[in-house]
mmCIF file of C-alpha atoms in Angstrom:
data_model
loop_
_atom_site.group_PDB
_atom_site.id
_atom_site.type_symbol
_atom_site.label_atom_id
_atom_site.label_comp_id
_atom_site.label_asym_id
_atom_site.label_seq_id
_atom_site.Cartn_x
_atom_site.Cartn_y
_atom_site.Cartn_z
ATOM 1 C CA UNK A 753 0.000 0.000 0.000
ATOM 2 C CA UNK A 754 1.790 3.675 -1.276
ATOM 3 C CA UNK A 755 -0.684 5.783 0.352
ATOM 4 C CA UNK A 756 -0.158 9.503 -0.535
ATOM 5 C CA UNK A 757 3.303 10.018 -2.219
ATOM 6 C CA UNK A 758 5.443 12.776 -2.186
ATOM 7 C CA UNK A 759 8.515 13.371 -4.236
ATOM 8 C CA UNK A 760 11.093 15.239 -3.887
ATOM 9 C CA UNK A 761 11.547 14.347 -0.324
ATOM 10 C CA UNK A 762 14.454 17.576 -0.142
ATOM 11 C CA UNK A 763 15.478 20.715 -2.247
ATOM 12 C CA UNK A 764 17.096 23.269 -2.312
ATOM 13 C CA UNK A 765 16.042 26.432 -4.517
ATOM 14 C CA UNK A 766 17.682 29.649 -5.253
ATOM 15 C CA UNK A 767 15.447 32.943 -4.735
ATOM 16 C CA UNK A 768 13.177 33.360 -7.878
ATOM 17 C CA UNK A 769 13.280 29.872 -9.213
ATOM 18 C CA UNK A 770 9.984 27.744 -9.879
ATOM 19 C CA UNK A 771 9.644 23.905 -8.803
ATOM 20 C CA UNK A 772 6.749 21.717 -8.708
ATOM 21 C CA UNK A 773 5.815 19.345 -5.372
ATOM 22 C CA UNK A 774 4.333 15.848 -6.566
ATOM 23 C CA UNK A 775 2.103 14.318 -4.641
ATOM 24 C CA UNK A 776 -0.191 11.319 -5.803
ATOM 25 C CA UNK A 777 -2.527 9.110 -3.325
ATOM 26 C CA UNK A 778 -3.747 5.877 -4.407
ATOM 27 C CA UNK A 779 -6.467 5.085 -1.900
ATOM 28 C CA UNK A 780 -9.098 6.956 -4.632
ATOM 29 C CA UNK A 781 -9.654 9.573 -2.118
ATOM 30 C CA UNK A 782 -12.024 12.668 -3.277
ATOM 31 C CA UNK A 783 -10.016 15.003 -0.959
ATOM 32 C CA UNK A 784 -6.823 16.187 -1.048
ATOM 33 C CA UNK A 785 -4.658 19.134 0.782
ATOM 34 C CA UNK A 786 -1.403 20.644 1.130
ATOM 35 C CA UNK A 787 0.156 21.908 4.422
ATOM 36 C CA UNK A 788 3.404 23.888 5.238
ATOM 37 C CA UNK A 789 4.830 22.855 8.897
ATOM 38 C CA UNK A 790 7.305 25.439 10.049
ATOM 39 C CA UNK A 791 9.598 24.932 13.213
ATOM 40 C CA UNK A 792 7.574 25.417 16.408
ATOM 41 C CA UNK A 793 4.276 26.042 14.712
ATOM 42 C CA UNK A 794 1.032 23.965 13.773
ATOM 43 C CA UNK A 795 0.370 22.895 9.675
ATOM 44 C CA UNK A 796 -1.308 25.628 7.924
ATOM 45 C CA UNK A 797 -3.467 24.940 4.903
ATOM 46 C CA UNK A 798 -2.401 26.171 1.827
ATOM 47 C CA UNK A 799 -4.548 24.608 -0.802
ATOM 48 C CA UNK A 800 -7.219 21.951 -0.856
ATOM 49 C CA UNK A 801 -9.509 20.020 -3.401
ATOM 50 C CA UNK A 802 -12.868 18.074 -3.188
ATOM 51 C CA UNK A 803 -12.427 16.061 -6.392
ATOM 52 C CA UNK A 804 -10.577 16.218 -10.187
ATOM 53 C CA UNK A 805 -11.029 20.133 -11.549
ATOM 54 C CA UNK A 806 -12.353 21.772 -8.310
ATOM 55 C CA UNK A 807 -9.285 23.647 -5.724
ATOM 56 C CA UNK A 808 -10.018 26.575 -3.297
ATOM 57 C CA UNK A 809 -7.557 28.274 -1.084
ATOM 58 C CA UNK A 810 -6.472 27.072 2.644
ATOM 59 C CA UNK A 811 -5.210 29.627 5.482
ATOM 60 C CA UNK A 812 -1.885 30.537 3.269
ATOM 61 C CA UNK A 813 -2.191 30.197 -0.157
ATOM 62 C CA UNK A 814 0.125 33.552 -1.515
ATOM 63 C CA UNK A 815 2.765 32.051 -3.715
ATOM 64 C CA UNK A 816 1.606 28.841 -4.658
ATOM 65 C CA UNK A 817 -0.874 27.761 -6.919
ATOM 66 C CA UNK A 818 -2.179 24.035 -7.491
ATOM 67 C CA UNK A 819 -4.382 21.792 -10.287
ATOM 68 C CA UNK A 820 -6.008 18.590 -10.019
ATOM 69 C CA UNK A 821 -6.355 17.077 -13.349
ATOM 70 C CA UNK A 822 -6.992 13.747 -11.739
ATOM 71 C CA UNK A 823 -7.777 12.179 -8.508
ATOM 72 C CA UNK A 824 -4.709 10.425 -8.188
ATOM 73 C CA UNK A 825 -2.846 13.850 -8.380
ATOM 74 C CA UNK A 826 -1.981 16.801 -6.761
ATOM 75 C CA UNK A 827 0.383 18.935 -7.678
ATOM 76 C CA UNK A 828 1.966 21.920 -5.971
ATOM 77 C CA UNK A 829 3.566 24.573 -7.745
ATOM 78 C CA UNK A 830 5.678 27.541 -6.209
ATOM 79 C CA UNK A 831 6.168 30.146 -9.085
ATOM 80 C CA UNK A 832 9.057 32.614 -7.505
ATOM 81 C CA UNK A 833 10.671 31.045 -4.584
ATOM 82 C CA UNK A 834 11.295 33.511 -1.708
ATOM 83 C CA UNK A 835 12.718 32.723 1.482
ATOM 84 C CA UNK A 836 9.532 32.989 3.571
ATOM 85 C CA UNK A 837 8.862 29.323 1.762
ATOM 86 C CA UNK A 838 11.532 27.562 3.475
ATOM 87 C CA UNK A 839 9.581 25.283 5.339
ATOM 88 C CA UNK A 840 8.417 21.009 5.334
ATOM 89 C CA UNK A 841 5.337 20.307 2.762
ATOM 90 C CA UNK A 842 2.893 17.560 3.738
ATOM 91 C CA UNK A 843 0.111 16.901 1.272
ATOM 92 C CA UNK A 844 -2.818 14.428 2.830
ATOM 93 C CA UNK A 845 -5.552 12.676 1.430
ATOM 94 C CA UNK A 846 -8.984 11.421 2.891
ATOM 95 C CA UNK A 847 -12.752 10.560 2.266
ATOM 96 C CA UNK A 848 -13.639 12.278 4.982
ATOM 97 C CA UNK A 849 -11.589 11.862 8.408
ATOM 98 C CA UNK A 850 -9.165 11.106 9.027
ATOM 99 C CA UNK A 851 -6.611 12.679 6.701
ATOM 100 C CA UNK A 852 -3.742 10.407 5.250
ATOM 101 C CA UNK A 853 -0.281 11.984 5.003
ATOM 102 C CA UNK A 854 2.643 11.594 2.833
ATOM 103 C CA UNK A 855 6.238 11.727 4.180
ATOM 104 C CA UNK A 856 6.892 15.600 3.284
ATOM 105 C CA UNK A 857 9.270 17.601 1.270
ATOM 106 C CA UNK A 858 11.472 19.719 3.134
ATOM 107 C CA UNK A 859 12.180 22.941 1.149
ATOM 108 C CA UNK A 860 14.942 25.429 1.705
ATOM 109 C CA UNK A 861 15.239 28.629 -0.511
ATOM 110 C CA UNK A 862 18.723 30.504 -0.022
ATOM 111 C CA UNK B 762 -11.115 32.351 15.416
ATOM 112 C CA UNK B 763 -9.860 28.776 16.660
ATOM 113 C CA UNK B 764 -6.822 28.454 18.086
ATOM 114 C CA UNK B 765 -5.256 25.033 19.006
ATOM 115 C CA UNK B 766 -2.799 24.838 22.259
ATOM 116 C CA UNK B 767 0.001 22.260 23.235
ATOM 117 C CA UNK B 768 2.849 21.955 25.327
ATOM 118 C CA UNK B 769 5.413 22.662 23.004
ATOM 119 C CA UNK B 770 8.022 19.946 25.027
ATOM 120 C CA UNK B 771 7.181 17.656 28.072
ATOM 121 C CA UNK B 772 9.928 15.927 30.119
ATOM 122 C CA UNK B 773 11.767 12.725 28.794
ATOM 123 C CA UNK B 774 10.147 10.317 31.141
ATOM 124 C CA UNK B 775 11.801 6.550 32.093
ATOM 125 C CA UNK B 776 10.610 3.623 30.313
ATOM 126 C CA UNK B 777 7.189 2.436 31.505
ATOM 127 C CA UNK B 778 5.350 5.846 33.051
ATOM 128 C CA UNK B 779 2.058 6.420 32.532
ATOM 129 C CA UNK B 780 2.161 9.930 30.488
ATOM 130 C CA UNK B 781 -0.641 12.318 29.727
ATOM 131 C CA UNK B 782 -0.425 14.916 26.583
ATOM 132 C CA UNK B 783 -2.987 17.675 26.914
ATOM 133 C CA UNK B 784 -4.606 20.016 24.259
ATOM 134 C CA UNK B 785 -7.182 22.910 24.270
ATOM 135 C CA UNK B 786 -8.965 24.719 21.956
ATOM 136 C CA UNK B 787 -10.441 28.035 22.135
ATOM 137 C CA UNK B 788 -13.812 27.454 20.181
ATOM 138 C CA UNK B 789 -16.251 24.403 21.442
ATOM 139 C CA UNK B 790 -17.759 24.512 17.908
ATOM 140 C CA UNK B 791 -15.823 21.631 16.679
ATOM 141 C CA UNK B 792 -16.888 18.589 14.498
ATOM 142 C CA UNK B 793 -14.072 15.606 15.646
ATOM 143 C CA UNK B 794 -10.747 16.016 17.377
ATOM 144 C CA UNK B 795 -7.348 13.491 15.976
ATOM 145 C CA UNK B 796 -4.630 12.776 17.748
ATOM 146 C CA UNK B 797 -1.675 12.290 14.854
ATOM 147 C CA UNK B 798 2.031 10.694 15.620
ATOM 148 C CA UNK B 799 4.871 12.332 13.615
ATOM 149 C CA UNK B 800 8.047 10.832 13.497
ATOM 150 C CA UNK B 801 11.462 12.657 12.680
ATOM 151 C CA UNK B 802 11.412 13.090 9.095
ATOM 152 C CA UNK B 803 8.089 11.407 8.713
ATOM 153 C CA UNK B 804 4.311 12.797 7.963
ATOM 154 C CA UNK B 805 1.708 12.421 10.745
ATOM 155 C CA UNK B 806 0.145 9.122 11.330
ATOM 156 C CA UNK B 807 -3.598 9.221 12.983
ATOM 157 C CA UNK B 808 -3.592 7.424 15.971
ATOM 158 C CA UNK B 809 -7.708 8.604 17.768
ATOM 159 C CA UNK B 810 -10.460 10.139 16.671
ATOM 160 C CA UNK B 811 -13.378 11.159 18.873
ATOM 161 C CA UNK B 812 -16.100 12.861 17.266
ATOM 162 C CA UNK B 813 -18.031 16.118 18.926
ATOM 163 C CA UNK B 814 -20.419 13.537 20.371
ATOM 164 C CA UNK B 815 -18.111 11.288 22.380
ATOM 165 C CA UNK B 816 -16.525 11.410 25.386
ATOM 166 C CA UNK B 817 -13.393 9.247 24.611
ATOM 167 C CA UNK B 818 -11.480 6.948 22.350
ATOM 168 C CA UNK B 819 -9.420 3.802 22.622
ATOM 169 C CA UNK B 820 -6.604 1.752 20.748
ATOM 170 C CA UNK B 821 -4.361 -0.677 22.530
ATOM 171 C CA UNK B 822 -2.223 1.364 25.307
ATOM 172 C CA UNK B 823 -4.151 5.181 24.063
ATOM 173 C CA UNK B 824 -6.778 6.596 25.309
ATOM 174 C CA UNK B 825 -7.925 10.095 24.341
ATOM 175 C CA UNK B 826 -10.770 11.970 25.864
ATOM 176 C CA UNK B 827 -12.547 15.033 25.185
ATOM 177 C CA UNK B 828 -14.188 17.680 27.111
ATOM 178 C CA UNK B 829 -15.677 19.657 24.207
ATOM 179 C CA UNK B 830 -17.517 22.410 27.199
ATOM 180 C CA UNK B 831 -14.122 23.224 28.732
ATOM 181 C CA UNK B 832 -12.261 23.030 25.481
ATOM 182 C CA UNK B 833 -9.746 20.213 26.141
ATOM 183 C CA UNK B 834 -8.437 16.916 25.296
ATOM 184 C CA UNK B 835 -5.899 14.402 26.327
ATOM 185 C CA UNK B 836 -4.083 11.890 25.290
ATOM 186 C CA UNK B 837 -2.758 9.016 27.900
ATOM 187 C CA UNK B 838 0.204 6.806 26.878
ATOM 188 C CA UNK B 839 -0.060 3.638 29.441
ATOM 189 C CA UNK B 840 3.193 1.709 29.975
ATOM 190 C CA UNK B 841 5.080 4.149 27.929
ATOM 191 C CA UNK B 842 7.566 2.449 25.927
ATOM 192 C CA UNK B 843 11.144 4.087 23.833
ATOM 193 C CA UNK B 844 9.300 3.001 20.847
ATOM 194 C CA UNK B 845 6.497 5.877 21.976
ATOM 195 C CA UNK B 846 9.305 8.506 21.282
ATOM 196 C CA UNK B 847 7.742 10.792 18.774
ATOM 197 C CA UNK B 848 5.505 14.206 18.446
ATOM 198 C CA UNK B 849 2.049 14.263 19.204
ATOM 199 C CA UNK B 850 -0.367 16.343 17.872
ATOM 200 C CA UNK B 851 -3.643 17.286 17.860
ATOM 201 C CA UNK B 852 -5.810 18.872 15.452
ATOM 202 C CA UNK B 853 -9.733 20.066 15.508
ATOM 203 C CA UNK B 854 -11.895 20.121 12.699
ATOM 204 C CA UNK B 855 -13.952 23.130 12.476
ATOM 205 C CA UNK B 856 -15.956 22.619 8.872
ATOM 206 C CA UNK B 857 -15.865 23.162 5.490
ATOM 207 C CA UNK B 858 -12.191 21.619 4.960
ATOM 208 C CA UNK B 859 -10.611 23.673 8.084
ATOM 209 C CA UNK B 860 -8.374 21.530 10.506
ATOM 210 C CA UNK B 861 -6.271 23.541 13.175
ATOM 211 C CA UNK B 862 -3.741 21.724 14.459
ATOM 212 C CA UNK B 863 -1.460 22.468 17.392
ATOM 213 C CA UNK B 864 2.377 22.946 18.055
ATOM 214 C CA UNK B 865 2.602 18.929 18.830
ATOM 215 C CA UNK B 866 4.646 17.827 22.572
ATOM 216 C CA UNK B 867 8.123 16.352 21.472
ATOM 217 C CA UNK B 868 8.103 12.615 23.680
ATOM 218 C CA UNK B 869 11.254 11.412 24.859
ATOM 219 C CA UNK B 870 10.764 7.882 26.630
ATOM 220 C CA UNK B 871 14.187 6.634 28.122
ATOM 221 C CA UNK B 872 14.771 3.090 27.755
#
């Protein structure tokens, strides 16, 4: 069983590059979400989706932007990487609770 | 708004204590309450749920309980073990897609 997937698991981006977060679930799950965990603090929402086509915005969305062409997959996209952004990336899954995480991607933008 | 506390740290404790976590929330307006596990490096892996209508939840050596009027839960570890070791957080759900989730307590459990 993969569960939700995440890839890359680290990386390091320069100030005003672009980089896309994978994440895929297989567990056919309708709902899907992406957190940032910084030290010290609680996950924040940044994006979520109810199905294939359909995303609204979490607690922090400025910066990123998602698509969900497919219920398998949900992508995260960071268009100019500032440093603010340094920070781990969980993306979860679920029907309705509870929510099934992935391992993270820990970002760091110098 | 809804704001989830935690202990940020709680005491490395010797193998076998009995341990209690706590958590509060500032808003009684909740729909469930999850305990998660997160391991170093890891994502979080749900370990209770208790829904706005129960009192408590149980699985194996947890127990959680929740006191939705006084805005609190805990979380008691029986027997702990070094396998236990870990961050525990908790996280309310609120509605339409909105989970608030706390700091987490850091465990240490000394073999």
């Amino acid at each position: 069983n993969a569960g939700v997937t995440q890839t890359p698991k680290f990386r390091i981006l320069k100030i005003g590059q672009s980089m896309t977060l994978q994440c895929t679930q297989d567990m056919n799950h309708n709902y899907m979400y992406w957190y940032r965990q910084d030290p010290g603090m609680g996950l924040k929402l940044i994006y979520y989706s109810v199905g294939a086509g359909i995303t609204d915005k979490g607690e922090v969305p400025n910066g990123y932007n998602v698509s969900r062409s497919t219920t398998e997959d949900f992508p995260l996209r960071l268009e100019l990487a500032a440093p603010s952004q340094t920070s781990v990336y969980f993306c979860a899954s679920s029907l309705e609770s509870p929510q099934h995480f992935g391992d993270g991607t820990r970002l760091s933008i110098l | 708004k809804q704001e989830v506390t935690q202990i940020p740290a709680a005491p490395s404790v010797p193998e076998g204590e009995n341990l209690v976590l706590n958590c509060s929330f500032t808003d009684s307006a909740i729909y469930n309450l999850q305990w998660f596990r997160q391991d170093p490096g890891k994502g979080l892996t749900s370990l209770l749920l208790i829904q706005s209508s129960q009192r408590e939840q149980t699985s194996g050596r947890l127990n959680a309980s929740l006191d939705k009027s006084s805005g609190r839960s805990t979380l008691y570890i029986a027997a702990s073990q070094p396998g236990d070791s870990a961050t525990y957080l908790c996280a309310v759900y609120t509605g339409g897609f909105k989970t608030i989730f706390g700091a987490g307590t850091r465990l240490f459990v000394k073999a």
